[in-house]
Amino acid sequence: MTRQVDSGARRIATLGALVDAVREVSAAEGVDDACRALVKAAARAVPRAEIVFVALASVETGDLAIAASTGLISPEFRYGRAPHGHGLWGRAAEQFLPVRTGDYAADRSFEHDELLDGACRADGVVSAMCAPLVAGGRAIGAVFTNGRARDMFDEGDMTRLAEIAHATAPVIRRAVSHAELEAALSGVAAARNRLARAVAAHDHLLTRILDGAGRTEVVDAIVGTCDGVVAALGVDVGDRAVAAAPEGSDLDPLRDRWILDGIADVRRTEEHRIVEHGDGFALFVPAVAGGRYLGAVLALFDRPADEADVRAIHRLVTLFALVAVRPPARVDALAEGVDAFQLRGLLTADGPLNDDARVRFARMGFDLSADQVVTVAALPPRSDPERVAGALRAGRPPSDPVLVVDDRLVTITAGEETKRAAEEVMGTARRRTGIALLVCASIVRDPLAGGLADAYRTADAALGLLQSLGRTSGAFDVDEFPSHLPLLRSVTVDSVVRFLDDTIGPVVEFDCQGSSELVRTMSVFFAENMNTAATARALDLHPNTIIKRLRRVTDLLGPRWQGDPDSLAIRIALNLHGLARGGADGGR
């Protein structure tokens, strides 16, 4: 009779403890408080436990992370994760039953994990129990009791821990579900706010674009209005950087291969792409208008980018595309009666000029039959082309106009000295504004047959090629370029980089690791019609030195580099490499 009374009393005490545990966990506010209440209840149920903690499972991976604890001393345990399928958690989650061990390190009834075992050693864990929190047909977490001696827990301890876990699991699940719902609602509200800011920024920026704002303002708006964006880069159809934010951003498609790869992917698919980069994420969005690819924008996030971010960035990138296709604004007059709008038409026209056009320009004082040179200049990012154009116009005669076409400076200069015209534009801009320009000049041939437009297109294409090679300043006469380079007027940065890597990349890399000057030797070797003795004289070296260097090139590129068609590709690559490294006055 006494045993029955004692057993009933113990059972009543156990039920009372369960009721208290459920009440305390239910009264808690939020998941963290609920888990702390469960830790206290488990510690009362198993008083011999030196360490008690509650861990919740990730829905995606099933790994455990500690939500509340008492008695832990090591950061390895406190902030570590228990991988799904390993340790006591692996058995408990699989069987939906409590698990107990008297010697964790020696027990081989469950799968061990090196990091988890290390955390147990750091905290001195020997004995351990795990009771799964089962709700809704899955293990959402577990409550653990640990000790720093062998066989500290018996069957009664495990039963009491399992009963508390079973009774409080639905309460913990409701707390988790409530927290997830609140997080989801908060995320929806945040997404709505991000989209609202993007719409407002789009509408405001559209007005500014109609007043003349450009791609730099679009990229600035992306960084300024889109949460989580720490930097942004805009590139044109040739992969050349045309805008970056914030000022001083180090995003560079010429230097960073991962940027070129992302741009090439969105150019091919015309769909956005998200890639992990460093501690953040990069979102690439193509700029497309009328089914035509016009460039791309890269937005660098310090957090994962979601669908709301993609929609917000997409909205602003439509303005980036709009700027790319926007016709140039009309300027009424550059000087004494010279109409900039008509000059732009002259530069972009095809075919010979009609008699009306000749008469019209003659009345403006613009002699189409005179010898002329066209220069096209690219400015550094965030430079004001109109300000630089104004500085160049000062002191020039009306017959030598300066105008802005697609954010580039175009000058038309009387005379035939092409290189001098380019150097004069570069030097004048540097003296008057402190800005370094990249300038290409082309002489006008047969102006009445459309030669002015031909010269403009030639200089503009050469400028794009130099930018693809990474040049940012210098003065160039396009007639001094190798004869085959005009064939490359439509190249992109990505195609140039890949071409150089595929043809002379191993040689360039070898030179970078030492002082062998293999690239220079190859250039002179081809310039001297592949004559070893002449190459030695040109470089003031012994012929045996040239022979050794050429053998090294053969080791790097293979035996066919001197023969057709490989030699033509290598000649082109050497010319491009020379332009990229300073083949004209000025520097990068």
Coordinates of C-alpha atoms in Angstrom, one line a residue:
M1 CA 0.0 0.0 0.0
T2 CA 2.8 2.4 0.9
R3 CA 4.6 1.7 -2.5
Q4 CA 1.4 2.5 -4.3
V5 CA 0.9 5.7 -2.4
D6 CA 4.5 6.7 -3.1
S7 CA 4.2 5.8 -6.8
G8 CA 1.0 7.8 -7.1
A9 CA 2.5 10.8 -5.4
R10 CA 5.5 10.7 -7.7
R11 CA 3.1 10.5 -10.7
I12 CA 1.1 13.4 -9.4
A13 CA 4.3 15.4 -9.0
T14 CA 5.4 14.5 -12.5
L15 CA 2.1 15.6 -13.9
G16 CA 2.3 18.7 -11.9
A17 CA 5.7 19.4 -13.4
L18 CA 4.4 18.8 -16.9
V19 CA 1.5 21.2 -16.3
D20 CA 3.9 23.8 -14.9
A21 CA 6.2 23.3 -17.9
V22 CA 3.4 23.7 -20.5
R23 CA 2.0 26.8 -18.6
E24 CA 5.4 28.5 -18.5
V25 CA 6.2 27.8 -22.1
S26 CA 2.8 28.9 -23.2
A27 CA 3.0 32.1 -21.2
A28 CA 6.4 33.0 -22.9
E29 CA 6.5 35.7 -25.5
G30 CA 8.3 34.6 -28.6
V31 CA 10.4 31.6 -29.6
D32 CA 13.4 32.6 -27.5
D33 CA 11.4 33.1 -24.3
A34 CA 9.6 29.8 -24.9
C35 CA 12.9 27.9 -25.3
R36 CA 14.3 29.5 -22.2
A37 CA 11.2 28.4 -20.2
L38 CA 11.6 24.9 -21.6
V39 CA 15.3 24.8 -20.5
K40 CA 14.2 25.7 -16.9
A41 CA 11.5 23.0 -16.9
A42 CA 14.0 20.4 -18.2
A43 CA 16.5 21.4 -15.5
R44 CA 13.9 20.9 -12.8
A45 CA 12.9 17.5 -14.2
V46 CA 16.5 16.3 -14.4
P47 CA 18.3 18.0 -11.5
R48 CA 21.5 16.0 -12.0
A49 CA 22.0 17.7 -15.4
E50 CA 25.0 20.1 -15.6
I51 CA 24.1 21.4 -19.1
V52 CA 20.6 21.8 -20.4
F53 CA 19.8 23.3 -23.8
V54 CA 17.0 23.5 -26.4
A55 CA 17.9 23.4 -30.1
L56 CA 15.7 24.0 -33.1
A57 CA 16.0 22.4 -36.5
S58 CA 16.4 24.3 -39.8
V59 CA 13.5 23.5 -42.2
E60 CA 15.9 23.5 -45.2
T61 CA 18.7 21.4 -43.8
G62 CA 17.5 19.7 -40.6
D63 CA 20.6 21.0 -38.8
L64 CA 20.2 22.0 -35.1
A65 CA 21.1 25.4 -33.7
I66 CA 20.9 26.2 -30.0
A67 CA 18.1 28.5 -29.1
A68 CA 18.5 28.6 -25.3
S69 CA 20.8 27.0 -22.8
T70 CA 22.3 26.9 -19.3
G71 CA 25.6 25.5 -18.1
L72 CA 27.5 25.7 -21.4
I73 CA 31.0 27.2 -21.2
S74 CA 32.6 26.8 -24.6
P75 CA 31.8 29.0 -27.7
E76 CA 32.3 25.9 -29.9
F77 CA 29.2 24.3 -28.3
R78 CA 27.2 27.4 -27.8
Y79 CA 27.5 28.7 -31.4
G80 CA 28.0 25.4 -33.3
R81 CA 25.5 23.4 -35.3
A82 CA 24.5 19.7 -35.0
P83 CA 24.3 18.4 -38.6
H84 CA 21.2 16.4 -39.6
G85 CA 21.7 12.7 -39.1
H86 CA 24.6 12.9 -36.7
G87 CA 25.0 12.6 -32.9
L88 CA 22.1 11.8 -30.6
W89 CA 19.9 14.2 -32.6
G90 CA 20.3 12.0 -35.7
R91 CA 18.9 9.0 -33.9
A92 CA 16.2 10.9 -32.0
A93 CA 14.9 12.7 -35.2
E94 CA 14.9 9.5 -37.2
Q95 CA 13.0 7.4 -34.5
F96 CA 11.0 10.2 -32.8
L97 CA 12.2 8.6 -29.5
P98 CA 14.5 9.9 -26.7
V99 CA 18.1 8.7 -26.8
R100 CA 20.6 8.3 -23.9
T101 CA 24.3 7.6 -23.7
G102 CA 26.6 7.2 -20.7
D103 CA 29.8 7.9 -22.7
Y104 CA 29.2 10.1 -25.7
A105 CA 32.7 9.8 -27.2
A106 CA 32.9 6.0 -26.9
D107 CA 29.3 5.3 -28.0
R108 CA 29.1 3.9 -31.6
S109 CA 25.4 3.4 -31.8
F110 CA 25.0 6.8 -33.7
E111 CA 27.0 8.6 -36.4
H112 CA 29.7 10.9 -35.1
D113 CA 30.6 14.3 -36.6
E114 CA 34.1 15.7 -36.1
L115 CA 33.0 19.3 -35.3
L116 CA 30.2 18.1 -33.0
D117 CA 32.6 15.8 -31.2
G118 CA 35.1 18.6 -30.8
A119 CA 32.4 20.9 -29.3
C120 CA 31.5 18.1 -26.8
R121 CA 35.1 17.7 -25.8
A122 CA 35.5 21.5 -25.4
D123 CA 32.6 21.5 -22.9
G124 CA 33.5 18.3 -21.2
V125 CA 30.3 16.4 -22.2
V126 CA 30.3 12.7 -21.3
S127 CA 26.8 11.7 -20.4
A128 CA 24.0 13.0 -22.6
M129 CA 20.2 12.7 -23.3
C130 CA 18.2 13.9 -26.2
A131 CA 14.4 14.1 -26.4
P132 CA 13.0 15.2 -29.7
L133 CA 10.3 17.9 -30.0
V134 CA 7.9 16.2 -32.4
A135 CA 4.9 18.2 -33.8
G136 CA 3.1 18.0 -37.0
G137 CA 4.7 14.8 -38.0
R138 CA 8.3 16.0 -37.9
A139 CA 11.0 16.7 -35.3
I140 CA 11.2 20.5 -35.0
G141 CA 14.0 20.4 -32.5
A142 CA 15.1 18.7 -29.3
V143 CA 15.8 19.3 -25.6
F144 CA 19.1 18.0 -24.3
T145 CA 20.6 17.3 -20.8
N146 CA 24.3 16.7 -20.5
G147 CA 26.7 15.8 -17.7
R148 CA 30.5 15.8 -17.3
A149 CA 30.7 12.3 -15.8
R150 CA 29.9 8.8 -17.1
D151 CA 26.4 7.3 -16.7
M152 CA 24.8 10.3 -14.9
F153 CA 21.3 9.6 -16.1
D154 CA 18.9 6.7 -15.6
E155 CA 15.7 5.5 -17.3
G156 CA 13.6 7.7 -15.0
D157 CA 15.5 10.8 -16.1
M158 CA 14.9 10.0 -19.7
T159 CA 11.2 9.3 -19.2
R160 CA 10.7 12.7 -17.5
L161 CA 12.6 14.6 -20.2
A162 CA 10.7 12.8 -22.9
E163 CA 7.3 13.6 -21.3
I164 CA 8.2 17.3 -21.0
A165 CA 9.4 17.4 -24.6
H166 CA 6.2 15.7 -25.8
A167 CA 3.9 18.0 -23.8
T168 CA 5.7 21.3 -24.8
A169 CA 6.4 20.5 -28.5
P170 CA 3.0 21.8 -29.8
V171 CA 3.6 25.0 -27.9
I172 CA 7.1 25.5 -29.3
R173 CA 5.7 24.7 -32.8
R174 CA 3.0 27.4 -32.4
A175 CA 5.7 29.9 -31.2
V176 CA 7.9 29.1 -34.2
S177 CA 5.0 29.3 -36.6
H178 CA 3.9 32.6 -35.2
A179 CA 7.5 33.9 -35.5
E180 CA 7.7 32.7 -39.1
L181 CA 4.4 34.3 -39.9
E182 CA 5.5 37.6 -38.4
A183 CA 8.7 37.4 -40.3
A184 CA 6.8 36.6 -43.6
L185 CA 4.5 39.6 -43.0
S186 CA 7.4 41.8 -42.2
G187 CA 9.1 40.6 -45.4
V188 CA 6.1 41.4 -47.5
A189 CA 5.8 44.8 -46.0
A190 CA 9.5 45.4 -46.6
A191 CA 9.2 44.2 -50.1
R192 CA 6.3 46.5 -50.7
N193 CA 8.3 49.4 -49.3
R194 CA 11.3 48.6 -51.5
L195 CA 9.1 48.5 -54.6
A196 CA 7.3 51.7 -53.6
R197 CA 10.7 53.4 -53.3
A198 CA 11.8 52.0 -56.6
V199 CA 8.7 53.3 -58.3
A200 CA 9.2 56.8 -56.8
A201 CA 12.8 56.8 -57.8
H202 CA 11.9 55.7 -61.3
D203 CA 9.4 58.5 -61.7
H204 CA 11.7 61.1 -60.3
L205 CA 14.6 59.9 -62.4
L206 CA 12.5 59.8 -65.6
T207 CA 11.9 63.5 -65.2
R208 CA 15.6 64.1 -64.7
I209 CA 16.5 62.0 -67.7
L210 CA 14.1 64.0 -69.9
D211 CA 16.1 67.0 -68.7
G212 CA 19.4 65.4 -69.6
A213 CA 20.5 63.1 -66.8
G214 CA 22.5 60.1 -67.9
R215 CA 23.5 56.6 -66.9
T216 CA 25.5 57.7 -63.9
E217 CA 22.4 59.1 -62.3
V218 CA 20.6 55.8 -62.9
V219 CA 23.4 53.8 -61.2
D220 CA 23.5 56.4 -58.3
A221 CA 19.7 55.9 -57.8
I222 CA 20.1 52.1 -57.6
V223 CA 22.7 52.5 -54.8
G224 CA 20.7 55.3 -53.1
T225 CA 17.2 53.8 -53.1
C226 CA 17.6 50.0 -53.1
D227 CA 18.1 48.5 -49.6
G228 CA 21.2 46.3 -49.3
V229 CA 22.9 47.5 -52.5
V230 CA 26.4 48.6 -51.5
A231 CA 27.8 49.2 -55.1
A232 CA 26.6 49.2 -58.6
L233 CA 28.2 49.2 -62.1
G234 CA 26.7 50.0 -65.5
V235 CA 28.3 48.7 -68.7
D236 CA 27.5 49.5 -72.4
V237 CA 26.9 47.0 -75.2
G238 CA 30.7 46.5 -75.5
D239 CA 31.1 45.6 -71.8
R240 CA 32.8 48.9 -71.1
A241 CA 32.1 50.5 -67.7
V242 CA 30.1 53.7 -68.2
A243 CA 28.9 54.4 -64.7
A244 CA 29.7 53.2 -61.2
A245 CA 28.5 54.1 -57.7
P246 CA 29.3 55.0 -55.1
E247 CA 32.1 57.3 -56.3
G248 CA 35.4 55.4 -56.0
S249 CA 33.8 52.0 -56.4
D250 CA 36.3 49.4 -57.4
L251 CA 34.0 47.3 -59.6
D252 CA 36.0 46.8 -62.8
P253 CA 35.0 44.4 -65.6
L254 CA 38.5 44.6 -67.1
R255 CA 40.1 43.4 -63.8
D256 CA 37.5 41.1 -62.4
R257 CA 36.8 38.0 -64.5
W258 CA 33.6 37.2 -62.5
I259 CA 32.0 40.5 -63.6
L260 CA 32.7 39.7 -67.3
D261 CA 31.3 36.2 -66.9
G262 CA 28.1 37.5 -65.3
I263 CA 27.7 40.2 -68.1
A264 CA 28.3 37.6 -70.8
D265 CA 25.7 35.4 -69.3
V266 CA 22.9 38.0 -69.2
R267 CA 23.9 39.2 -72.7
R268 CA 23.4 35.7 -74.0
T269 CA 20.1 35.0 -72.1
E270 CA 18.8 38.5 -71.7
E271 CA 17.6 37.4 -68.2
H272 CA 18.8 38.5 -64.8
R273 CA 21.3 36.4 -62.9
I274 CA 22.2 36.2 -59.2
V275 CA 25.6 34.9 -58.1
E276 CA 27.2 34.7 -54.7
H277 CA 30.3 36.9 -54.4
G278 CA 32.4 37.2 -51.3
D279 CA 30.2 37.9 -48.3
G280 CA 27.3 39.2 -50.4
F281 CA 25.4 38.6 -53.7
A282 CA 25.7 40.1 -57.1
L283 CA 22.6 40.7 -59.3
F284 CA 23.2 41.2 -63.0
V285 CA 20.3 42.7 -65.0
P286 CA 20.4 43.2 -68.8
A287 CA 19.4 46.6 -70.2
V288 CA 17.1 45.8 -73.1
A289 CA 14.9 48.1 -75.2
G290 CA 12.9 47.0 -78.3
G291 CA 14.4 43.6 -78.1
R292 CA 17.9 45.0 -78.4
Y293 CA 20.6 44.4 -75.8
L294 CA 22.2 47.7 -74.8
G295 CA 24.3 46.8 -71.8
A296 CA 23.9 45.6 -68.3
V297 CA 23.8 46.7 -64.6
L298 CA 25.5 44.9 -61.7
A299 CA 24.1 45.6 -58.3
L300 CA 26.2 44.2 -55.4
F301 CA 24.2 43.3 -52.2
D302 CA 25.5 42.8 -48.7
R303 CA 22.7 40.2 -48.2
P304 CA 20.8 37.7 -50.3
A305 CA 18.7 39.4 -53.1
D306 CA 15.1 38.4 -53.3
E307 CA 12.4 38.8 -55.9
A308 CA 11.4 42.2 -54.7
D309 CA 15.0 43.4 -55.1
V310 CA 15.1 42.0 -58.7
R311 CA 11.8 43.8 -59.6
A312 CA 13.1 47.1 -58.1
I313 CA 16.4 46.9 -59.9
H314 CA 14.7 45.9 -63.1
R315 CA 12.5 48.9 -63.0
L316 CA 15.5 51.3 -62.7
V317 CA 17.5 49.4 -65.4
T318 CA 14.7 50.2 -67.9
L319 CA 15.8 53.8 -67.5
F320 CA 19.5 52.8 -68.1
A321 CA 18.3 51.3 -71.4
L322 CA 16.3 54.5 -72.1
V323 CA 19.4 56.6 -71.8
A324 CA 21.3 54.3 -74.1
V325 CA 18.7 54.8 -76.9
R326 CA 17.9 58.4 -76.2
P327 CA 18.6 60.7 -79.2
P328 CA 21.0 63.5 -78.5
A329 CA 19.5 66.7 -77.3
R330 CA 19.5 69.6 -79.7
V331 CA 22.0 72.4 -79.1
D332 CA 20.9 75.5 -81.1
A333 CA 24.4 76.9 -81.8
L334 CA 28.0 76.1 -81.0
A335 CA 29.5 79.3 -82.3
E336 CA 28.6 81.9 -84.9
G337 CA 25.7 80.1 -86.6
V338 CA 27.1 76.6 -86.7
D339 CA 24.2 74.3 -85.8
A340 CA 25.2 71.4 -83.6
F341 CA 22.1 69.4 -84.4
Q342 CA 22.8 69.5 -88.1
L343 CA 26.5 68.7 -87.4
R344 CA 25.5 65.6 -85.5
G345 CA 23.4 64.6 -88.4
L346 CA 26.4 65.1 -90.7
L347 CA 28.5 62.8 -88.4
T348 CA 26.0 60.0 -88.4
A349 CA 24.8 60.2 -92.0
D350 CA 25.4 57.6 -94.6
G351 CA 26.4 58.3 -98.2
P352 CA 27.3 61.5 -100.1
L353 CA 25.8 64.9 -99.2
N354 CA 23.2 66.4 -101.4
D355 CA 23.5 70.0 -102.8
D356 CA 21.1 71.4 -100.2
A357 CA 23.3 70.2 -97.4
R358 CA 26.4 71.6 -99.0
V359 CA 24.7 75.0 -99.4
R360 CA 23.3 75.0 -95.9
F361 CA 26.7 74.3 -94.3
A362 CA 28.4 76.8 -96.5
R363 CA 26.0 79.5 -95.3
M364 CA 27.0 78.6 -91.7
G365 CA 30.6 79.2 -92.6
F366 CA 31.5 75.5 -92.4
D367 CA 33.6 74.5 -95.4
L368 CA 33.0 70.9 -96.2
S369 CA 35.7 70.8 -98.9
A370 CA 38.6 71.8 -96.5
D371 CA 41.1 69.4 -95.1
Q372 CA 39.8 68.3 -91.7
V373 CA 40.4 65.9 -88.8
V374 CA 37.8 64.4 -86.6
T375 CA 38.7 63.6 -83.0
V376 CA 36.5 61.6 -80.6
A377 CA 37.3 61.6 -76.9
A378 CA 36.1 59.6 -73.9
L379 CA 35.9 61.2 -70.5
P380 CA 36.4 59.6 -67.0
P381 CA 33.2 58.5 -65.2
R382 CA 31.2 61.3 -63.5
S383 CA 32.8 64.0 -65.7
D384 CA 30.5 66.6 -67.3
P385 CA 31.0 66.5 -71.0
E386 CA 29.3 69.9 -71.6
R387 CA 31.7 71.5 -69.2
V388 CA 34.8 70.0 -70.9
A389 CA 33.3 70.9 -74.3
G390 CA 32.9 74.5 -73.2
A391 CA 36.6 74.6 -72.1
L392 CA 37.7 73.2 -75.4
R393 CA 35.6 75.7 -77.4
A394 CA 37.3 78.7 -75.8
G395 CA 39.7 80.2 -78.3
R396 CA 38.8 77.9 -81.2
P397 CA 37.6 79.4 -84.5
P398 CA 33.9 78.9 -85.4
S399 CA 35.0 76.6 -88.2
D400 CA 36.5 74.1 -85.7
P401 CA 33.4 73.1 -83.7
V402 CA 33.3 71.0 -80.5
L403 CA 30.1 69.0 -79.7
V404 CA 28.9 66.3 -77.5
V405 CA 27.6 63.1 -79.1
D406 CA 26.5 60.2 -76.8
D407 CA 28.5 61.5 -73.9
R408 CA 31.7 61.7 -76.0
L409 CA 33.5 64.9 -77.1
V410 CA 33.8 65.3 -80.9
T411 CA 35.9 68.0 -82.5
I412 CA 36.3 68.9 -86.1
T413 CA 39.7 70.6 -86.8
A414 CA 41.0 72.2 -90.0
G415 CA 44.2 70.7 -91.3
E416 CA 45.8 67.3 -91.9
E417 CA 47.9 66.7 -88.8
T418 CA 45.9 63.9 -87.2
K419 CA 48.1 63.1 -84.2
R420 CA 48.6 66.7 -83.4
A421 CA 44.9 67.3 -83.3
A422 CA 44.4 64.4 -80.8
E423 CA 47.3 65.7 -78.7
E424 CA 45.9 69.2 -78.7
V425 CA 42.5 68.1 -77.5
M426 CA 44.0 66.0 -74.8
G427 CA 46.4 68.7 -73.7
T428 CA 43.9 71.5 -73.7
A429 CA 41.4 69.5 -71.6
R430 CA 44.1 68.6 -69.1
R431 CA 45.3 72.2 -68.8
R432 CA 41.9 73.8 -68.5
T433 CA 39.9 71.2 -66.6
G434 CA 42.5 68.8 -65.1
I435 CA 40.7 65.9 -66.8
A436 CA 42.6 63.2 -68.7
L437 CA 40.9 62.3 -71.9
L438 CA 41.3 59.3 -74.2
V439 CA 41.3 60.7 -77.7
C440 CA 41.3 59.1 -81.2
A441 CA 41.7 61.1 -84.3
S442 CA 40.9 60.3 -88.0
I443 CA 41.5 62.3 -91.1
V444 CA 38.5 63.2 -93.3
R445 CA 38.8 61.7 -96.8
D446 CA 36.4 62.8 -99.5
P447 CA 34.1 64.9 -97.2
L448 CA 31.5 65.5 -99.9
A449 CA 31.0 61.7 -100.3
G450 CA 30.3 61.2 -96.6
G451 CA 33.9 61.3 -95.4
L452 CA 33.1 63.2 -92.3
A453 CA 30.8 60.4 -91.0
D454 CA 33.4 57.8 -92.0
A455 CA 36.1 59.5 -90.0
Y456 CA 33.8 59.9 -87.0
R457 CA 32.9 56.2 -87.1
T458 CA 36.5 55.1 -87.5
A459 CA 37.7 57.2 -84.6
D460 CA 34.7 56.2 -82.4
A461 CA 35.3 52.5 -83.2
A462 CA 39.1 52.8 -82.3
L463 CA 38.1 54.6 -79.1
G464 CA 35.8 51.7 -78.1
L465 CA 38.6 49.2 -78.9
L466 CA 41.0 51.1 -76.7
Q467 CA 38.5 51.2 -73.9
S468 CA 37.9 47.5 -74.2
L469 CA 41.7 47.1 -73.7
G470 CA 41.6 49.2 -70.5
R471 CA 43.0 52.4 -71.8
T472 CA 41.6 55.5 -70.1
S473 CA 43.8 58.3 -71.4
G474 CA 46.1 59.0 -74.3
A475 CA 46.1 60.5 -77.8
F476 CA 46.0 58.2 -80.8
D477 CA 46.0 58.6 -84.6
V478 CA 43.9 55.7 -86.0
D479 CA 46.1 55.6 -89.1
E480 CA 49.0 54.5 -86.9
F481 CA 47.0 51.4 -85.8
P482 CA 47.9 48.1 -87.5
S483 CA 45.8 47.6 -90.6
H484 CA 43.8 44.7 -89.3
L485 CA 42.5 46.5 -86.2
P486 CA 39.6 48.2 -87.9
L487 CA 38.1 44.7 -88.3
L488 CA 37.7 44.7 -84.5
R489 CA 35.4 47.7 -84.2
S490 CA 32.5 45.7 -82.7
V491 CA 34.4 43.8 -80.1
T492 CA 33.4 43.6 -76.4
V493 CA 35.6 43.6 -73.4
D494 CA 34.7 39.9 -72.7
S495 CA 35.7 38.9 -76.3
V496 CA 39.0 40.8 -76.1
V497 CA 40.0 39.4 -72.8
R498 CA 39.2 35.9 -73.9
F499 CA 41.1 36.3 -77.1
L500 CA 44.2 37.6 -75.4
D501 CA 44.0 34.8 -72.8
D502 CA 43.6 32.1 -75.5
T503 CA 46.4 33.4 -77.8
I504 CA 49.2 34.9 -75.7
G505 CA 48.0 34.5 -72.1
P506 CA 50.6 31.9 -71.1
V507 CA 53.4 34.2 -72.4
V508 CA 52.0 37.3 -70.6
E509 CA 51.7 35.3 -67.4
F510 CA 55.3 34.0 -67.8
D511 CA 56.6 37.6 -68.2
C512 CA 54.7 38.7 -65.1
Q513 CA 56.5 36.2 -63.1
G514 CA 60.0 37.3 -64.1
S515 CA 61.9 39.7 -66.4
S516 CA 62.1 37.6 -69.6
E517 CA 60.3 40.1 -71.9
L518 CA 59.0 37.3 -74.1
V519 CA 56.1 39.5 -75.3
R520 CA 58.4 42.3 -76.5
T521 CA 60.7 39.7 -78.1
M522 CA 57.7 38.2 -80.1
S523 CA 56.5 41.7 -81.2
V524 CA 59.9 42.7 -82.5
F525 CA 60.4 39.2 -84.1
F526 CA 57.2 39.6 -86.1
A527 CA 58.1 43.2 -87.0
E528 CA 61.4 42.0 -88.3
N529 CA 59.7 39.4 -90.6
M530 CA 60.6 36.6 -88.2
N531 CA 64.3 37.1 -88.7
T532 CA 66.3 36.1 -85.6
A533 CA 69.4 38.1 -86.4
A534 CA 67.4 41.2 -87.2
T535 CA 65.5 40.8 -83.9
A536 CA 68.7 40.4 -82.0
R537 CA 70.0 43.7 -83.5
A538 CA 66.8 45.5 -82.8
L539 CA 66.8 44.5 -79.2
D540 CA 70.6 44.8 -78.8
L541 CA 70.9 41.1 -77.7
H542 CA 72.9 38.1 -78.7
P543 CA 71.1 35.9 -81.3
N544 CA 71.4 32.9 -78.9
T545 CA 69.4 34.9 -76.3
I546 CA 66.6 35.4 -78.9
I547 CA 66.7 31.7 -79.8
K548 CA 66.3 30.7 -76.2
R549 CA 63.4 33.1 -75.7
L550 CA 61.7 31.8 -78.9
R551 CA 62.1 28.3 -77.6
R552 CA 60.5 29.3 -74.4
V553 CA 57.6 30.8 -76.3
T554 CA 57.2 27.5 -78.2
D555 CA 57.1 25.6 -74.9
L556 CA 54.3 27.9 -73.8
L557 CA 52.2 28.2 -77.0
G558 CA 53.1 25.0 -78.9
P559 CA 55.1 24.5 -82.1
R560 CA 52.6 26.1 -84.5
W561 CA 52.7 29.7 -83.2
Q562 CA 55.0 30.9 -86.0
G563 CA 52.9 29.4 -88.8
D564 CA 49.6 30.4 -90.5
P565 CA 46.9 30.8 -89.3
D566 CA 48.1 30.9 -85.7
S567 CA 50.7 33.6 -86.4
L568 CA 48.0 36.1 -87.6
A569 CA 46.0 35.7 -84.4
I570 CA 49.2 36.1 -82.3
R571 CA 50.2 39.2 -84.3
I572 CA 46.7 40.7 -83.6
A573 CA 46.9 39.8 -79.9
L574 CA 50.4 41.4 -79.6
N575 CA 49.1 44.6 -81.2
L576 CA 46.2 44.7 -78.8
H577 CA 48.4 44.0 -75.9
G578 CA 50.7 46.8 -77.0
L579 CA 47.9 49.2 -77.2
A580 CA 46.6 48.2 -73.7
R581 CA 50.0 48.6 -72.2
G582 CA 50.8 52.1 -73.6
G583 CA 51.3 52.0 -77.4
A584 CA 50.8 55.8 -77.6
D585 CA 51.4 58.9 -75.7
G586 CA 49.6 59.0 -72.4
G587 CA 48.9 56.3 -69.9
R588 CA 46.1 54.2 -68.5

